[in-house]
XYZ file of C-alpha atoms in Angstrom:
231
model
C 21.448 -7.271 -14.224
C 20.041 -4.802 -11.698
C 18.366 -6.441 -8.713
C 16.111 -4.614 -6.259
C 14.415 -5.545 -3.005
C 11.377 -3.475 -2.011
C 10.584 -3.555 1.700
C 7.037 -2.605 2.656
C 5.808 -5.198 5.097
C 2.367 -3.821 5.970
C -0.400 -2.583 6.136
C -2.678 -3.176 3.128
C -3.281 0.527 2.535
C 0.411 1.377 2.811
C 1.320 -1.457 0.449
C -1.079 -0.016 -2.127
C 0.434 3.439 -1.541
C 3.829 1.953 -2.477
C 2.649 0.555 -5.821
C 3.227 3.829 -7.756
C 6.874 3.745 -6.618
C 7.171 0.132 -7.764
C 5.597 1.064 -11.102
C 8.080 3.928 -11.580
C 10.987 1.647 -10.660
C 9.836 -0.992 -13.138
C 9.513 1.568 -15.951
C 13.017 2.879 -15.283
C 14.531 -0.607 -15.013
C 12.424 -2.793 -17.331
C 14.932 -5.660 -17.329
C 15.725 -5.637 -13.621
C 14.744 -8.276 -11.095
C 12.441 -6.711 -8.513
C 11.435 -8.592 -5.378
C 9.204 -7.499 -2.526
C 9.356 -8.419 1.167
C 5.951 -8.361 2.859
C 4.082 -9.907 5.763
C 1.508 -12.624 5.071
C -1.548 -10.344 4.967
C -0.073 -8.286 2.135
C 0.859 -11.148 -0.190
C -2.628 -11.483 -1.657
C -2.492 -7.906 -2.974
C 1.019 -8.284 -4.415
C -0.005 -11.465 -6.232
C -2.270 -9.205 -8.335
C 0.635 -6.976 -9.426
C 2.343 -7.905 -12.708
C 6.046 -7.187 -12.895
C 7.072 -8.314 -9.412
C 9.521 -11.161 -9.925
C 9.187 -12.663 -6.463
C 7.306 -11.998 -3.235
C 9.030 -12.916 0.031
C 6.680 -13.521 2.956
C 8.178 -12.450 6.279
C 6.642 -14.436 9.124
C 6.202 -12.186 12.171
C 6.559 -15.151 14.533
C 9.645 -16.562 12.802
C 11.175 -13.286 11.710
C 14.892 -14.093 11.647
C 14.305 -17.452 9.977
C 12.207 -15.757 7.285
C 15.035 -13.369 6.412
C 17.330 -16.162 5.249
C 15.552 -16.403 1.900
C 16.461 -12.839 0.936
C 20.121 -12.746 1.941
C 22.700 -11.891 -0.694
C 20.299 -11.871 -3.638
C 19.857 -8.156 -4.360
C 22.076 -5.176 -5.080
C 19.740 -2.472 -3.782
C 17.211 -2.564 -0.943
C 14.562 0.158 -0.755
C 12.933 0.579 2.651
C 9.579 2.317 2.192
C 8.422 1.445 5.722
C 10.969 3.379 7.741
C 10.839 1.297 10.908
C 13.736 -0.316 12.739
C 12.498 -3.795 11.798
C 12.250 -2.959 8.081
C 15.629 -1.187 8.066
C 17.181 -4.160 9.854
C 15.658 -6.401 7.198
C 17.407 -4.308 4.534
C 20.669 -4.751 6.434
C 20.197 -8.505 6.802
C 19.515 -8.799 3.068
C 23.207 -7.914 2.564
C 22.316 -5.553 -0.248
C 25.236 -3.277 -1.107
C 22.943 -0.237 -1.323
C 20.337 0.235 1.381
C 18.165 3.265 0.678
C 15.817 4.883 3.168
C 14.330 8.162 4.324
C 16.200 10.811 6.300
C 16.023 10.747 10.095
C 13.623 13.697 10.037
C 11.107 11.723 7.981
C 11.295 8.418 9.845
C 8.761 7.176 12.383
C 11.691 5.503 14.128
C 14.846 7.609 13.525
C 17.094 4.785 14.727
C 16.268 2.982 11.467
C 18.596 5.336 9.572
C 21.728 3.668 10.987
C 21.068 0.632 8.770
C 20.979 2.623 5.515
C 23.911 3.379 3.235
C 21.978 6.206 1.531
C 19.189 8.499 2.662
C 16.977 10.804 0.630
C 16.874 14.510 1.423
C 14.501 15.537 4.182
C 11.213 17.206 3.259
C 8.218 18.703 5.113
C 5.892 15.876 6.148
C 2.801 18.034 5.695
C 3.555 18.555 1.991
C 1.941 16.039 -0.323
C 0.526 12.557 -0.003
C 2.428 9.546 1.318
C 2.569 8.312 -2.294
C 4.637 11.384 -3.178
C 6.871 10.639 -0.193
C 7.473 7.121 -1.514
C 8.331 8.457 -4.961
C 10.916 10.781 -3.394
C 12.860 7.750 -2.229
C 13.492 6.869 -5.878
C 15.239 10.171 -6.562
C 18.444 8.608 -5.217
C 18.217 6.312 -8.261
C 17.709 9.362 -10.538
C 14.029 8.504 -10.958
C 11.795 11.567 -10.891
C 8.146 10.608 -11.223
C 4.900 12.371 -10.407
C 2.399 9.897 -11.883
C 0.387 7.713 -9.541
C -0.030 4.322 -11.221
C -1.510 1.267 -9.532
C -0.640 -1.776 -11.671
C -3.245 -4.160 -10.300
C -4.570 -6.953 -12.509
C -7.882 -8.239 -11.172
C -8.567 -11.902 -12.096
C -11.733 -12.504 -14.110
C -13.310 -14.690 -11.432
C -13.005 -11.932 -8.820
C -14.272 -9.316 -11.273
C -17.350 -11.361 -12.190
C -18.003 -12.270 -8.549
C -18.082 -8.589 -7.549
C -20.371 -7.714 -10.460
C -22.711 -10.528 -9.479
C -22.862 -9.347 -5.855
C -23.564 -5.766 -6.952
C -26.392 -6.989 -9.179
C -27.873 -8.935 -6.273
C -27.740 -5.721 -4.232
C -29.845 -3.989 -6.887
C -27.282 -2.238 -9.048
C -28.262 -1.841 -12.696
C -25.813 -1.424 -15.564
C -24.907 2.179 -16.150
C -25.213 3.293 -12.549
C -21.963 4.699 -11.231
C -20.584 3.022 -8.125
C -19.701 5.341 -5.250
C -17.708 3.506 -2.577
C -17.477 4.752 1.011
C -14.807 2.953 3.036
C -16.155 3.799 6.471
C -13.790 1.590 8.466
C -10.118 1.550 9.411
C -7.914 -0.813 11.369
C -6.997 1.926 13.845
C -9.848 3.633 15.678
C -7.914 6.912 15.564
C -8.119 6.804 11.767
C -11.897 6.358 11.621
C -14.023 9.307 10.580
C -16.982 10.243 12.786
C -20.380 8.827 11.664
C -21.781 12.361 11.383
C -19.109 13.231 8.829
C -19.913 10.190 6.692
C -23.615 11.002 6.876
C -22.948 14.588 5.833
C -20.745 13.496 2.922
C -23.189 10.876 1.626
C -26.049 13.362 1.718
C -23.910 15.782 -0.305
C -23.141 13.168 -2.986
C -26.687 12.639 -4.191
C -26.305 11.775 -7.862
C -29.307 10.384 -9.765
C -27.259 7.608 -11.393
C -25.097 6.777 -8.354
C -25.085 3.417 -6.582
C -23.567 3.944 -3.102
C -21.729 1.088 -1.388
C -20.451 1.014 2.199
C -17.343 -1.075 2.894
C -16.584 -2.445 6.336
C -14.629 -5.212 8.034
C -15.136 -6.585 11.540
C -17.947 -6.032 14.013
C -16.932 -2.502 15.073
C -16.895 -1.297 11.479
C -20.153 -3.129 10.769
C -21.888 -1.196 13.549
C -20.519 2.054 12.140
C -21.733 1.131 8.639
C -25.191 0.228 9.996
C -25.422 3.582 11.770
C -24.476 5.452 8.602
C -26.814 3.348 6.443
C -29.719 3.881 8.812
C -29.310 7.646 8.661
C -28.762 7.906 4.896
C -30.811 5.107 3.360
C -27.766 3.594 1.650
């Protein structure tokens, strides 16, 4: 039986960007065992993904101890993160094949020394990071261009969100337009003026706009945008 270990430890957005690669791997190897190594914050998302046989939580404060659970269990490790710590994790897993990106496409080029195979280099400015992740699978003769996100939302979460939207004034039939105004890194946050300009452009009669935020900094940004747009 084929056994794979996916390594994408964080962040939430990058974990979601790796799901199409997982989906393509699962379609190509329907009977394989596929495990995923992730940090604690990402486990909740992966628990919503059918087809993952096991999720390994890597504790950042007890890193080496956490790696013991993955040693010697998989034939192929796929490092989608491209950092020294994730490449080292692939090495410590004792997988015979350790697949990663070329030095030119790594945030930390030193990570490449832990791989047994590397995909061909490609221009970083071409395509989305999802396409980059799919390129890693070409070493396994998997060529995929579809972006599939195999998330299964539990009924209780689904109904809870619908209830909250109704309390906010949404009526059935109105299309939800979500604006995710925040980001964990300040350098990745769009300027308030840009959000205001975009929201004013998307003025659909049946739209129900929603601003997402997390933390006090993002809340202040959302309040500024809401105050200027009436959302």
